Coordinates of C-alpha atoms in Angstrom, one line a residue:
X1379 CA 104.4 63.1 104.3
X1380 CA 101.4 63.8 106.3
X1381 CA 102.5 63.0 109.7
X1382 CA 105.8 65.0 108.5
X1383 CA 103.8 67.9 108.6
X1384 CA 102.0 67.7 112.0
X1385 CA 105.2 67.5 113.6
X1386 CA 106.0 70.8 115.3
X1387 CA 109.8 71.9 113.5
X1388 CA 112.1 73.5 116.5
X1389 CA 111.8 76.6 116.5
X1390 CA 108.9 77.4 114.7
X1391 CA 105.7 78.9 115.2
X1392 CA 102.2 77.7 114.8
X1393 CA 101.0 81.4 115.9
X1394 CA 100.4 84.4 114.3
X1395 CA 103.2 87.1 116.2
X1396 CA 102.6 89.4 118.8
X1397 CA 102.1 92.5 116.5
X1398 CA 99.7 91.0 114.2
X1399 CA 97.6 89.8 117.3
X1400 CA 97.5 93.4 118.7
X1401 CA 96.2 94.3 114.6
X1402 CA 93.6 92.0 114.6
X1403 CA 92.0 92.1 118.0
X1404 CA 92.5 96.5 118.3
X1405 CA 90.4 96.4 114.8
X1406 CA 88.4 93.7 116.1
X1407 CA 87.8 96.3 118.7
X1408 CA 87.4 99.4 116.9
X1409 CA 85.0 97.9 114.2
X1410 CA 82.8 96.3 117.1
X1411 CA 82.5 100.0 118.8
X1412 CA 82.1 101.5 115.9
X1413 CA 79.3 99.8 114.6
X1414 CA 77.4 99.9 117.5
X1415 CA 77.9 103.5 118.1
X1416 CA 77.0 103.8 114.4
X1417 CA 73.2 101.5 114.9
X1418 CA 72.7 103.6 118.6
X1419 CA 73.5 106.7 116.9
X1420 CA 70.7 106.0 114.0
X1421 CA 67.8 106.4 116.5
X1422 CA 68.6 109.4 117.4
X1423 CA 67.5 112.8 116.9
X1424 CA 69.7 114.0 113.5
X1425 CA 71.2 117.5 115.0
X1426 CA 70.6 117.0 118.6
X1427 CA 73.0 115.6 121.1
X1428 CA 74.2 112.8 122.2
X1429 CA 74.1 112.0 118.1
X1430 CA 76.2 114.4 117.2
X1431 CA 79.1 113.5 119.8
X1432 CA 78.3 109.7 119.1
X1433 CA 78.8 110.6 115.4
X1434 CA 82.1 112.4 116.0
X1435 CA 83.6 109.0 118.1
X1436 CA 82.0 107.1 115.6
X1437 CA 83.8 108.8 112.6
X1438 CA 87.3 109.0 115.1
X1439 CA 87.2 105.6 115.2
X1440 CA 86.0 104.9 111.4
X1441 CA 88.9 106.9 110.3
X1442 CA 91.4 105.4 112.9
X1443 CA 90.4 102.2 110.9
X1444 CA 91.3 103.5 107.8
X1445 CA 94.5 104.7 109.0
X1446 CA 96.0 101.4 110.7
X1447 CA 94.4 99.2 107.6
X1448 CA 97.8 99.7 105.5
X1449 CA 100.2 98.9 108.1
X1450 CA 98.3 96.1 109.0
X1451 CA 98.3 94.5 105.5
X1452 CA 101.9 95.6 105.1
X1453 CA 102.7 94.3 107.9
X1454 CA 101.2 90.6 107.1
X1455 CA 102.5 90.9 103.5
X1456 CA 106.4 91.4 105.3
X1457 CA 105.6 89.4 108.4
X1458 CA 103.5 86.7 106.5
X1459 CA 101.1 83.9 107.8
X1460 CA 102.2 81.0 110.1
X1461 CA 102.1 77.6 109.2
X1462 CA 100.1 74.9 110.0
X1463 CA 100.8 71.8 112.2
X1464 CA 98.0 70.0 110.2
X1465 CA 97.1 72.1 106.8
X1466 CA 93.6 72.9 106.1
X1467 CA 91.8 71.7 102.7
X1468 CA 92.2 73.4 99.7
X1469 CA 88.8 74.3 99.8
X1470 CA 88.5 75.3 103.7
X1471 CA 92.0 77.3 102.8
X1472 CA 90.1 78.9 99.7
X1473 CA 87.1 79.7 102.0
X1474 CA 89.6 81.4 104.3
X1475 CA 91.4 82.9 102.1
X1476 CA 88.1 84.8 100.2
X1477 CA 86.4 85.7 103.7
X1478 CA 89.7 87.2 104.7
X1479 CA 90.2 89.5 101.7
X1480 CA 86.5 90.0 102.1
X1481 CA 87.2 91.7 105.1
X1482 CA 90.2 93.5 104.2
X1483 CA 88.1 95.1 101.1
X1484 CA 84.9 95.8 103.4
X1485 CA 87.3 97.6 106.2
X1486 CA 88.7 99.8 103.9
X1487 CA 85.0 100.5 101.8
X1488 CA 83.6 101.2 105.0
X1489 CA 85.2 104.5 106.7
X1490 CA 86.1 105.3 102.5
X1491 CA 82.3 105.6 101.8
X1492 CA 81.8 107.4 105.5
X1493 CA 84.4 109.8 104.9
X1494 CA 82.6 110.6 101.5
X1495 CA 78.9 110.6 103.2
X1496 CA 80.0 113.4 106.0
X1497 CA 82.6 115.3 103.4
X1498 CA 80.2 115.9 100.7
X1499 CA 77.3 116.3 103.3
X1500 CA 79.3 119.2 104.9
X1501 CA 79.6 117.7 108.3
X1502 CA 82.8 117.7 110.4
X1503 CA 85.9 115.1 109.8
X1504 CA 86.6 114.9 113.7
X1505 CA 89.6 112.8 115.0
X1506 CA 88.9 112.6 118.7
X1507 CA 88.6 116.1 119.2
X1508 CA 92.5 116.7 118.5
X1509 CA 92.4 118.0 115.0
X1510 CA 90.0 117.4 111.7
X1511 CA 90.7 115.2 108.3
X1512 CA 90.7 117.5 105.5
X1513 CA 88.0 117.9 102.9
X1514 CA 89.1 116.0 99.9
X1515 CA 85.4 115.8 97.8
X1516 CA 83.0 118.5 97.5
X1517 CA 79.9 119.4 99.5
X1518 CA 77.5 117.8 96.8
X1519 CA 74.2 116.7 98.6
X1520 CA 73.8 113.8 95.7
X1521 CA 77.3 112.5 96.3
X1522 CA 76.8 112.5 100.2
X1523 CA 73.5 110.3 99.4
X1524 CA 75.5 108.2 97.3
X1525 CA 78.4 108.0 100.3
X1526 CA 75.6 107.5 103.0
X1527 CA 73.9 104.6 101.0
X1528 CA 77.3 102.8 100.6
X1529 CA 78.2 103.1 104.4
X1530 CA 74.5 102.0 105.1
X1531 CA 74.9 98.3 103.2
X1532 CA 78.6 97.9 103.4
X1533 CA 77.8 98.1 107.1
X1534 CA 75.1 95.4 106.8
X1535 CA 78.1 93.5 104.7
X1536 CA 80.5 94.1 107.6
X1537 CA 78.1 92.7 110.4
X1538 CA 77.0 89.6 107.7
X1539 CA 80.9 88.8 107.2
X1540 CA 82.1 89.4 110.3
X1541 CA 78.8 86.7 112.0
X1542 CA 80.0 84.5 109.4
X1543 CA 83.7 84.8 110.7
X1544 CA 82.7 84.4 114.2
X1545 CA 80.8 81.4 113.3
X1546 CA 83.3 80.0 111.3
X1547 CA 86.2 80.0 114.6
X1548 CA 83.2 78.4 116.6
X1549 CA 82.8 76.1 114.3
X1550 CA 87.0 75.4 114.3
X1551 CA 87.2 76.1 117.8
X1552 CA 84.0 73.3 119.2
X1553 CA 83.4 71.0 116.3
X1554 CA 86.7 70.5 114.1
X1555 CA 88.9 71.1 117.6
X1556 CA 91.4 72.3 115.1
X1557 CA 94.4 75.4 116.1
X1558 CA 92.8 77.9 113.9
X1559 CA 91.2 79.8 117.2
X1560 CA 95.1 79.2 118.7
X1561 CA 96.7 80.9 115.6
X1562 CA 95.3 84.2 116.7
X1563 CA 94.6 83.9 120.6
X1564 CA 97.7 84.7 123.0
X1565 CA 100.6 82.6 123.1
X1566 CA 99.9 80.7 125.9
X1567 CA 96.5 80.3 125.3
X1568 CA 96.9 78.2 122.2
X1569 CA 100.2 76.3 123.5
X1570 CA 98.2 75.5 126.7

């Protein structure tokens, strides 16, 4: 049974498809510029430029997040996961599995609680200078606190999960010498 399923079927693939690679490394992407525009943008002057036009790319891109986040998980639930040519252990699965939805739940927390910290603080909901989100919450200086201190430490959860992800394809990638880094890289890449 085992060797059964390390076979390669015809016709099947062991890689994740071309849209859900473009998902994952554009929000790879986004998240990673985001972030750091978010830490360079905190020792700043509040009020004073370049904050203020860091802030406004930062949010662009926080929001742009927010917007692809559905059709990405749509997207896997229709287009769903490849198999394996050797399957992981239930626990290493389970592992996966829980860091993923980590991440899924962190991605969407993240703008969510932003969106709330600039809305109820008054500030602008910029998308790239083409148009502005609407104001769905109040200006209420306690609920902008309460967003701001939620974007602060999901932040800190994103980077923490996100090291651990990293380490976790390093760890697949140099020590197990397994295909998990090839179910996400390019095509040839992982075939090669």
């Amino acid at each position: 049974m085992h060797a059964e399923t390390t076979m390669a079927r015809a016709g099947e693939s062991y890689t994740y498809d071309r849209t859900q690679r473009g998902f994952h490394w554009l929000m790879a992407a986004l998240i990673l510029v985001a972030l750091a525009l978010g830490i360079y943008a905190a020792w700043q002057v509040p009020g004073t430029s370049p904050r203020r036009e860091i802030l406004d790319i930062h949010k662009s891109i926080g929001l742009t997040v927010l917007l692809l986040l559905p059709l990405r998980f749509v997207y896997r639930l229709v287009a769903g996961e490849p198999a394996y040519r050797t399957p992981p252990s239930r626990s290493a699965h389970l592992a996966a599995r829980l860091a993923h939805g980590s991440l899924y739940a962190l991605m969407l927390l993240l703008p969510v609680s932003g969106y709330v910290y600039s809305a109820a603080g008054g500030y602008g909901l910029p998308w790239f200078g083409v148009f502005s989100f609407p104001r769905l919450v109040p200006v209420d200086k306690a609920l902008s606190l309460a967003g701001y201190t939620a974007h602060y430490w999901i932040a800190w959860g994103v980077g923490f999960v996100l090291a651990l992800h990293v380490l976790a394809v390093a760890w697949h990638a140099w020590i197990r010498r397994d295909e998990v880094l090839g179910r996400m890289w390019p095509r040839r890449a992982a075939e090669g």
